[in-house]
Amino acid sequence: LAGKWRRLVDRSEPGKRGLIFAFGRLEPGEIADWHEHPEDEVFFVFKGRGVVRWRIDGEEFEAEVEPGSAFFKVGSIPHQMAVIGEQALIGVACKV
């Protein structure tokens, strides 16, 4: 997974759901490639702009995120995030 991610709270076991709270940073041009996990997730943006993509039943969707916005998805949904522009994208993720 691209970027720098630091888990501040991790109450999960591999393959199981649990609380995860993490700080993340993607530099300009970086993409957090397609991935999925069993937890529901909220990602709140502090700085920078990005585009989030997700897939449901073979259909792909996307939304732009910016400071003060958040992205929510339920568990086991494939998703990715990419930076838009010249500023790093910084935010926090909470997965339950």
A tleap script that builds the chain and sets N, CA, C and O, in Angstrom:
source leaprc.protein.ff14SB
mol = sequence {
  NLEU ALA GLY LYS TRP ARG ARG LEU VAL ASP
  ARG SER GLU PRO GLY LYS ARG GLY LEU ILE
  PHE ALA PHE GLY ARG LEU GLU PRO GLY GLU
  ILE ALA ASP TRP HIE GLU HIE PRO GLU ASP
  GLU VAL PHE PHE VAL PHE LYS GLY ARG GLY
  VAL VAL ARG TRP ARG ILE ASP GLY GLU GLU
  PHE GLU ALA GLU VAL GLU PRO GLY SER ALA
  PHE PHE LYS VAL GLY SER ILE PRO HIE GLN
  MET ALA VAL ILE GLY GLU GLN ALA LEU ILE
  GLY VAL ALA CYS LYS CVAL
}
set mol.1.N position { 0.857 -1.185 0.000 }
set mol.1.CA position { 0.000 0.000 0.000 }
set mol.1.C position { 0.892 1.234 0.000 }
set mol.1.O position { 1.806 1.339 0.818 }
set mol.2.N position { 0.637 2.162 -0.905 }
set mol.2.CA position { 1.442 3.385 -1.004 }
set mol.2.C position { 1.167 4.308 0.173 }
set mol.2.O position { 0.195 4.132 0.907 }
set mol.3.N position { 2.030 5.282 0.337 }
set mol.3.CA position { 1.855 6.274 1.388 }
set mol.3.C position { 2.465 5.821 2.700 }
set mol.3.O position { 3.066 4.752 2.805 }
set mol.4.N position { 2.287 6.671 3.690 }
set mol.4.CA position { 2.753 6.364 5.039 }
set mol.4.C position { 1.530 6.242 5.931 }
set mol.4.O position { 0.709 7.157 6.000 }
set mol.5.N position { 1.411 5.119 6.608 }
set mol.5.CA position { 0.267 4.849 7.464 }
set mol.5.C position { 0.769 4.415 8.824 }
set mol.5.O position { 1.634 3.545 8.931 }
set mol.6.N position { 0.231 5.018 9.848 }
set mol.6.CA position { 0.637 4.675 11.206 }
set mol.6.C position { -0.606 4.365 12.023 }
set mol.6.O position { -1.451 5.232 12.248 }
set mol.7.N position { -0.704 3.126 12.461 }
set mol.7.CA position { -1.845 2.740 13.283 }
set mol.7.C position { -1.629 3.239 14.705 }
set mol.7.O position { -0.654 2.879 15.366 }
set mol.8.N position { -2.554 4.072 15.159 }
set mol.8.CA position { -2.477 4.615 16.502 }
set mol.8.C position { -3.204 3.715 17.497 }
set mol.8.O position { -2.819 3.625 18.663 }
set mol.9.N position { -4.252 3.055 17.028 }
set mol.9.CA position { -5.005 2.079 17.822 }
set mol.9.C position { -5.251 0.890 16.912 }
set mol.9.O position { -5.673 1.071 15.770 }
set mol.10.N position { -5.002 -0.313 17.384 }
set mol.10.CA position { -5.244 -1.511 16.578 }
set mol.10.C position { -5.750 -2.610 17.492 }
set mol.10.O position { -4.978 -3.241 18.214 }
set mol.11.N position { -7.029 -2.827 17.452 }
set mol.11.CA position { -7.663 -3.861 18.270 }
set mol.11.C position { -8.204 -4.986 17.396 }
set mol.11.O position { -9.212 -5.608 17.733 }
set mol.12.N position { -7.541 -5.247 16.283 }
set mol.12.CA position { -8.008 -6.283 15.376 }
set mol.12.C position { -7.025 -7.438 15.325 }
set mol.12.O position { -5.853 -7.298 15.676 }
set mol.13.N position { -7.520 -8.563 14.888 }
set mol.13.CA position { -6.683 -9.732 14.624 }
set mol.13.C position { -6.773 -10.011 13.135 }
set mol.13.O position { -7.802 -9.722 12.523 }
set mol.14.N position { -5.727 -10.563 12.533 }
set mol.14.CA position { -5.765 -10.838 11.093 }
set mol.14.C position { -7.021 -11.617 10.702 }
set mol.14.O position { -7.339 -12.647 11.297 }
set mol.15.N position { -7.729 -11.102 9.689 }
set mol.15.CA position { -8.921 -11.770 9.191 }
set mol.15.C position { -10.171 -11.523 10.013 }
set mol.15.O position { -11.242 -12.022 9.666 }
set mol.16.N position { -10.061 -10.764 11.097 }
set mol.16.CA position { -11.217 -10.475 11.935 }
set mol.16.C position { -11.429 -8.973 12.026 }
set mol.16.O position { -10.516 -8.188 11.771 }
set mol.17.N position { -12.643 -8.582 12.393 }
set mol.17.CA position { -12.958 -7.163 12.548 }
set mol.17.C position { -12.528 -6.671 13.916 }
set mol.17.O position { -12.483 -7.436 14.879 }
set mol.18.N position { -12.215 -5.390 13.993 }
set mol.18.CA position { -11.849 -4.776 15.255 }
set mol.18.C position { -11.555 -3.314 15.035 }
set mol.18.O position { -11.453 -2.873 13.890 }
set mol.19.N position { -11.415 -2.547 16.102 }
set mol.19.CA position { -11.156 -1.120 15.987 }
set mol.19.C position { -9.728 -0.865 15.503 }
set mol.19.O position { -8.763 -1.398 16.052 }
set mol.20.N position { -9.619 -0.036 14.461 }
set mol.20.CA position { -8.319 0.420 13.962 }
set mol.20.C position { -8.457 1.930 13.748 }
set mol.20.O position { -9.390 2.384 13.086 }
set mol.21.N position { -7.535 2.694 14.305 }
set mol.21.CA position { -7.507 4.143 14.122 }
set mol.21.C position { -6.113 4.481 13.617 }
set mol.21.O position { -5.122 4.172 14.279 }
set mol.22.N position { -6.028 5.117 12.441 }
set mol.22.CA position { -4.723 5.318 11.815 }
set mol.22.C position { -4.594 6.703 11.195 }
set mol.22.O position { -5.579 7.303 10.766 }
set mol.23.N position { -3.363 7.195 11.156 }
set mol.23.CA position { -2.998 8.447 10.500 }
set mol.23.C position { -2.394 8.086 9.152 }
set mol.23.O position { -1.576 7.170 9.067 }
set mol.24.N position { -2.787 8.797 8.093 }
set mol.24.CA position { -2.260 8.472 6.774 }
set mol.24.C position { -1.822 9.686 5.990 }
set mol.24.O position { -2.358 10.782 6.153 }
set mol.25.N position { -0.831 9.472 5.131 }
set mol.25.CA position { -0.297 10.541 4.286 }
set mol.25.C position { 0.072 9.943 2.934 }
set mol.25.O position { 0.837 8.981 2.859 }
set mol.26.N position { -0.474 10.517 1.871 }
set mol.26.CA position { -0.108 10.163 0.505 }
set mol.26.C position { 0.519 11.397 -0.134 }
set mol.26.O position { -0.054 12.485 -0.080 }
set mol.27.N position { 1.683 11.231 -0.733 }
set mol.27.CA position { 2.374 12.327 -1.393 }
set mol.27.C position { 1.793 12.551 -2.791 }
set mol.27.O position { 1.161 11.651 -3.344 }
set mol.28.N position { 1.998 13.735 -3.370 }
set mol.28.CA position { 1.520 13.987 -4.727 }
set mol.28.C position { 1.964 12.884 -5.686 }
set mol.28.O position { 3.127 12.480 -5.684 }
set mol.29.N position { 1.046 12.410 -6.491 }
set mol.29.CA position { 1.331 11.339 -7.443 }
set mol.29.C position { 1.161 9.942 -6.876 }
set mol.29.O position { 1.145 8.976 -7.640 }
set mol.30.N position { 1.031 9.800 -5.564 }
set mol.30.CA position { 0.876 8.468 -4.967 }
set mol.30.C position { -0.573 7.989 -5.048 }
set mol.30.O position { -1.519 8.777 -5.047 }
set mol.31.N position { -0.702 6.674 -5.117 }
set mol.31.CA position { -2.014 6.031 -5.142 }
set mol.31.C position { -1.997 4.883 -4.133 }
set mol.31.O position { -1.117 4.023 -4.179 }
set mol.32.N position { -2.959 4.874 -3.236 }
set mol.32.CA position { -3.157 3.703 -2.374 }
set mol.32.C position { -3.944 2.728 -3.234 }
set mol.32.O position { -5.150 2.894 -3.419 }
set mol.33.N position { -3.273 1.718 -3.757 }
set mol.33.CA position { -3.852 0.835 -4.762 }
set mol.33.C position { -5.076 0.094 -4.237 }
set mol.33.O position { -5.379 0.142 -3.045 }
set mol.34.N position { -5.769 -0.587 -5.132 }
set mol.34.CA position { -6.981 -1.325 -4.788 }
set mol.34.C position { -6.699 -2.307 -3.653 }
set mol.34.O position { -5.731 -3.066 -3.691 }
set mol.35.N position { -7.560 -2.273 -2.651 }
set mol.35.CA position { -7.460 -3.191 -1.524 }
set mol.35.C position { -8.834 -3.271 -0.851 }
set mol.35.O position { -9.733 -2.491 -1.163 }
set mol.36.N position { -8.978 -4.195 0.050 }
set mol.36.CA position { -10.211 -4.299 0.831 }
set mol.36.C position { -9.888 -4.908 2.184 }
set mol.36.O position { -8.858 -5.560 2.357 }
set mol.37.N position { -10.767 -4.691 3.125 }
set mol.37.CA position { -10.606 -5.230 4.475 }
set mol.37.C position { -11.998 -5.425 5.063 }
set mol.37.O position { -12.952 -4.805 4.592 }
set mol.38.N position { -12.135 -6.267 6.078 }
set mol.38.CA position { -13.470 -6.599 6.591 }
set mol.38.C position { -14.144 -5.473 7.374 }
set mol.38.O position { -15.360 -5.501 7.564 }
set mol.39.N position { -13.377 -4.486 7.830 }
set mol.39.CA position { -13.948 -3.429 8.667 }
set mol.39.C position { -14.662 -2.358 7.834 }
set mol.39.O position { -14.258 -2.068 6.708 }
set mol.40.N position { -15.730 -1.771 8.402 }
set mol.40.CA position { -16.282 -0.532 7.869 }
set mol.40.C position { -15.215 0.539 8.098 }
set mol.40.O position { -14.423 0.428 9.034 }
set mol.41.N position { -15.184 1.576 7.253 }
set mol.41.CA position { -14.135 2.587 7.377 }
set mol.41.C position { -14.662 3.990 7.116 }
set mol.41.O position { -15.472 4.207 6.214 }
set mol.42.N position { -14.193 4.933 7.912 }
set mol.42.CA position { -14.386 6.361 7.670 }
set mol.42.C position { -12.993 6.960 7.534 }
set mol.42.O position { -12.135 6.740 8.389 }
set mol.43.N position { -12.762 7.720 6.461 }
set mol.43.CA position { -11.498 8.424 6.270 }
set mol.43.C position { -11.819 9.908 6.230 }
set mol.43.O position { -12.577 10.358 5.370 }
set mol.44.N position { -11.243 10.680 7.162 }
set mol.44.CA position { -11.470 12.114 7.259 }
set mol.44.C position { -10.230 12.852 6.760 }
set mol.44.O position { -9.116 12.556 7.193 }
set mol.45.N position { -10.415 13.814 5.848 }
set mol.45.CA position { -9.306 14.535 5.234 }
set mol.45.C position { -9.014 15.837 5.986 }
set mol.45.O position { -9.906 16.658 6.200 }
set mol.46.N position { -7.741 16.010 6.385 }
set mol.46.CA position { -7.280 17.242 7.017 }
set mol.46.C position { -6.660 18.201 6.009 }
set mol.46.O position { -6.852 19.414 6.096 }
set mol.47.N position { -5.910 17.648 5.049 }
set mol.47.CA position { -5.136 18.481 4.130 }
set mol.47.C position { -5.037 17.791 2.779 }
set mol.47.O position { -4.972 16.564 2.706 }
set mol.48.N position { -5.024 18.580 1.709 }
set mol.48.CA position { -4.862 18.033 0.365 }
set mol.48.C position { -6.182 17.624 -0.255 }
set mol.48.O position { -7.240 17.703 0.369 }
set mol.49.N position { -6.093 17.185 -1.502 }
set mol.49.CA position { -7.273 16.722 -2.240 }
set mol.49.C position { -6.979 15.354 -2.832 }
set mol.49.O position { -5.834 15.015 -3.132 }
set mol.50.N position { -8.038 14.582 -2.990 }
set mol.50.CA position { -7.867 13.256 -3.563 }
set mol.50.C position { -9.132 12.769 -4.226 }
set mol.50.O position { -10.183 13.409 -4.169 }
set mol.51.N position { -9.003 11.629 -4.852 }
set mol.51.CA position { -10.164 10.948 -5.416 }
set mol.51.C position { -10.180 9.540 -4.829 }
set mol.51.O position { -9.158 8.855 -4.783 }
set mol.52.N position { -11.356 9.131 -4.385 }
set mol.52.CA position { -11.557 7.793 -3.832 }
set mol.52.C position { -12.407 7.017 -4.828 }
set mol.52.O position { -13.407 7.529 -5.332 }
set mol.53.N position { -12.012 5.799 -5.104 }
set mol.53.CA position { -12.779 4.927 -6.007 }
set mol.53.C position { -13.151 3.659 -5.254 }
set mol.53.O position { -12.388 3.175 -4.418 }
set mol.54.N position { -14.328 3.126 -5.557 }
set mol.54.CA position { -14.749 1.875 -4.940 }
set mol.54.C position { -15.584 1.089 -5.938 }
set mol.54.O position { -16.148 1.653 -6.876 }
set mol.55.N position { -15.656 -0.214 -5.725 }
set mol.55.CA position { -16.385 -1.115 -6.624 }
set mol.55.C position { -17.459 -1.864 -5.853 }
set mol.55.O position { -17.223 -2.400 -4.771 }
set mol.56.N position { -18.645 -1.883 -6.445 }
set mol.56.CA position { -19.766 -2.647 -5.883 }
set mol.56.C position { -20.414 -3.409 -7.032 }
set mol.56.O position { -20.828 -2.809 -8.023 }
set mol.57.N position { -20.503 -4.726 -6.899 }
set mol.57.CA position { -21.124 -5.582 -7.921 }
set mol.57.C position { -20.585 -5.300 -9.323 }
set mol.57.O position { -21.345 -5.241 -10.289 }
set mol.58.N position { -19.260 -5.126 -9.425 }
set mol.58.CA position { -18.621 -4.936 -10.714 }
set mol.58.C position { -18.710 -3.520 -11.267 }
set mol.58.O position { -18.124 -3.234 -12.311 }
set mol.59.N position { -19.425 -2.630 -10.594 }
set mol.59.CA position { -19.539 -1.249 -11.051 }
set mol.59.C position { -18.587 -0.369 -10.237 }
set mol.59.O position { -18.463 -0.543 -9.024 }
set mol.60.N position { -17.917 0.572 -10.902 }
set mol.60.CA position { -16.949 1.439 -10.233 }
set mol.60.C position { -17.531 2.837 -10.020 }
set mol.60.O position { -18.189 3.394 -10.899 }
set mol.61.N position { -17.274 3.383 -8.843 }
set mol.61.CA position { -17.743 4.709 -8.463 }
set mol.61.C position { -16.546 5.529 -8.003 }
set mol.61.O position { -15.499 4.970 -7.678 }
set mol.62.N position { -16.696 6.870 -7.973 }
set mol.62.CA position { -15.628 7.701 -7.448 }
set mol.62.C position { -16.194 8.991 -6.879 }
set mol.62.O position { -17.273 9.447 -7.257 }
set mol.63.N position { -15.424 9.567 -5.950 }
set mol.63.CA position { -15.789 10.844 -5.339 }
set mol.63.C position { -14.506 11.578 -4.976 }
set mol.63.O position { -13.514 10.962 -4.586 }
set mol.64.N position { -14.535 12.899 -5.107 }
set mol.64.CA position { -13.394 13.711 -4.683 }
set mol.64.C position { -13.525 14.015 -3.198 }
set mol.64.O position { -14.628 14.190 -2.680 }
set mol.65.N position { -12.380 14.075 -2.522 }
set mol.65.CA position { -12.334 14.444 -1.114 }
set mol.65.C position { -11.385 15.627 -0.963 }
set mol.65.O position { -10.436 15.781 -1.731 }
set mol.66.N position { -11.657 16.462 0.041 }
set mol.66.CA position { -10.869 17.659 0.302 }
set mol.66.C position { -10.910 17.921 1.798 }
set mol.66.O position { -11.639 17.241 2.520 }
set mol.67.N position { -10.142 18.896 2.281 }
set mol.67.CA position { -10.137 19.155 3.723 }
set mol.67.C position { -11.549 19.374 4.277 }
set mol.67.O position { -12.339 20.146 3.734 }
set mol.68.N position { -11.831 18.679 5.357 }
set mol.68.CA position { -13.139 18.767 6.001 }
set mol.68.C position { -14.146 17.752 5.504 }
set mol.68.O position { -15.242 17.654 6.056 }
set mol.69.N position { -13.800 16.989 4.467 }
set mol.69.CA position { -14.725 15.972 3.967 }
set mol.69.C position { -14.304 14.599 4.466 }
set mol.69.O position { -13.175 14.396 4.912 }
set mol.70.N position { -15.237 13.666 4.381 }
set mol.70.CA position { -14.977 12.301 4.826 }
set mol.70.C position { -15.530 11.326 3.802 }
set mol.70.O position { -16.458 11.637 3.055 }
set mol.71.N position { -14.943 10.148 3.787 }
set mol.71.CA position { -15.395 9.057 2.919 }
set mol.71.C position { -15.750 7.884 3.818 }
set mol.71.O position { -14.970 7.524 4.700 }
set mol.72.N position { -16.923 7.279 3.605 }
set mol.72.CA position { -17.344 6.106 4.369 }
set mol.72.C position { -17.605 4.963 3.417 }
set mol.72.O position { -18.171 5.156 2.341 }
set mol.73.N position { -17.190 3.762 3.818 }
set mol.73.CA position { -17.532 2.556 3.067 }
set mol.73.C position { -17.693 1.395 4.036 }
set mol.73.O position { -17.045 1.337 5.081 }
set mol.74.N position { -18.565 0.481 3.666 }
set mol.74.CA position { -18.753 -0.714 4.479 }
set mol.74.C position { -17.617 -1.686 4.209 }
set mol.74.O position { -16.894 -1.538 3.224 }
set mol.75.N position { -17.456 -2.664 5.064 }
set mol.75.CA position { -16.381 -3.636 4.941 }
set mol.75.C position { -16.463 -4.467 3.673 }
set mol.75.O position { -17.532 -4.648 3.090 }
set mol.76.N position { -15.307 -4.965 3.262 }
set mol.76.CA position { -15.154 -5.873 2.119 }
set mol.76.C position { -15.518 -5.247 0.777 }
set mol.76.O position { -15.882 -5.957 -0.161 }
set mol.77.N position { -15.423 -3.927 0.679 }
set mol.77.CA position { -15.635 -3.221 -0.589 }
set mol.77.C position { -14.255 -2.828 -1.134 }
set mol.77.O position { -13.518 -2.110 -0.458 }
set mol.78.N position { -13.888 -3.281 -2.343 }
set mol.78.CA position { -12.609 -2.878 -2.918 }
set mol.78.C position { -12.584 -1.357 -3.123 }
set mol.78.O position { -13.554 -0.769 -3.600 }
set mol.79.N position { -11.459 -0.732 -2.756 }
set mol.79.CA position { -11.357 0.717 -2.869 }
set mol.79.C position { -9.905 1.146 -3.047 }
set mol.79.O position { -8.982 0.379 -2.772 }
set mol.80.N position { -9.715 2.384 -3.510 }
set mol.80.CA position { -8.396 2.967 -3.664 }
set mol.80.C position { -8.515 4.479 -3.483 }
set mol.80.O position { -9.610 5.035 -3.567 }
set mol.81.N position { -7.389 5.138 -3.236 }
set mol.81.CA position { -7.362 6.591 -3.082 }
set mol.81.C position { -6.134 7.128 -3.791 }
set mol.81.O position { -5.050 6.552 -3.697 }
set mol.82.N position { -6.309 8.251 -4.513 }
set mol.82.CA position { -5.204 8.880 -5.235 }
set mol.82.C position { -5.189 10.365 -4.926 }
set mol.82.O position { -6.237 10.975 -4.712 }
set mol.83.N position { -3.998 10.943 -4.903 }
set mol.83.CA position { -3.827 12.370 -4.651 }
set mol.83.C position { -4.135 13.146 -5.929 }
set mol.83.O position { -3.774 12.732 -7.031 }
set mol.84.N position { -4.812 14.285 -5.754 }
set mol.84.CA position { -5.050 15.231 -6.844 }
set mol.84.C position { -4.274 16.494 -6.496 }
set mol.84.O position { -4.431 17.027 -5.398 }
set mol.85.N position { -3.455 16.971 -7.392 }
set mol.85.CA position { -2.751 18.223 -7.165 }
set mol.85.C position { -1.355 18.038 -6.612 }
set mol.85.O position { -0.802 16.938 -6.606 }
set mol.86.N position { -0.795 19.154 -6.143 }
set mol.86.CA position { 0.608 19.218 -5.732 }
set mol.86.C position { 0.820 19.131 -4.221 }
set mol.86.O position { 1.953 19.252 -3.755 }
set mol.87.N position { -0.236 18.925 -3.457 }
set mol.87.CA position { -0.133 18.895 -2.002 }
set mol.87.C position { -0.401 17.477 -1.495 }
set mol.87.O position { -1.238 16.763 -2.048 }
set mol.88.N position { 0.307 17.079 -0.453 }
set mol.88.CA position { 0.069 15.756 0.141 }
set mol.88.C position { -1.360 15.669 0.682 }
set mol.88.O position { -1.930 16.663 1.129 }
set mol.89.N position { -1.915 14.481 0.633 }
set mol.89.CA position { -3.237 14.199 1.201 }
set mol.89.C position { -3.002 13.606 2.593 }
set mol.89.O position { -2.353 12.569 2.730 }
set mol.90.N position { -3.526 14.264 3.612 }
set mol.90.CA position { -3.322 13.834 4.994 }
set mol.90.C position { -4.672 13.662 5.669 }
set mol.90.O position { -5.548 14.519 5.554 }
set mol.91.N position { -4.834 12.546 6.374 }
set mol.91.CA position { -6.084 12.313 7.074 }
set mol.91.C position { -5.991 11.202 8.068 }
set mol.91.O position { -4.923 10.632 8.289 }
set mol.92.N position { -7.126 10.888 8.674 }
set mol.92.CA position { -7.202 9.783 9.627 }
set mol.92.C position { -8.272 8.797 9.166 }
set mol.92.O position { -9.289 9.173 8.584 }
set mol.93.N position { -8.008 7.539 9.445 }
set mol.93.CA position { -8.963 6.476 9.125 }
set mol.93.C position { -9.385 5.817 10.422 }
set mol.93.O position { -8.569 5.566 11.309 }
set mol.94.N position { -10.665 5.544 10.513 }
set mol.94.CA position { -11.197 4.783 11.634 }
set mol.94.C position { -11.941 3.601 11.044 }
set mol.94.O position { -12.883 3.767 10.270 }
set mol.95.N position { -11.507 2.401 11.419 }
set mol.95.CA position { -12.127 1.176 10.901 }
set mol.95.C position { -12.692 0.389 12.079 }
set mol.95.O position { -12.042 0.228 13.112 }
set mol.96.N position { -13.906 -0.092 11.899 }
set mol.96.CA position { -14.557 -0.874 12.956 }
set mol.96.C position { -15.167 -2.114 12.340 }
set mol.96.O position { -15.769 -2.923 13.047 }
savepdb mol mol.pdb
quit
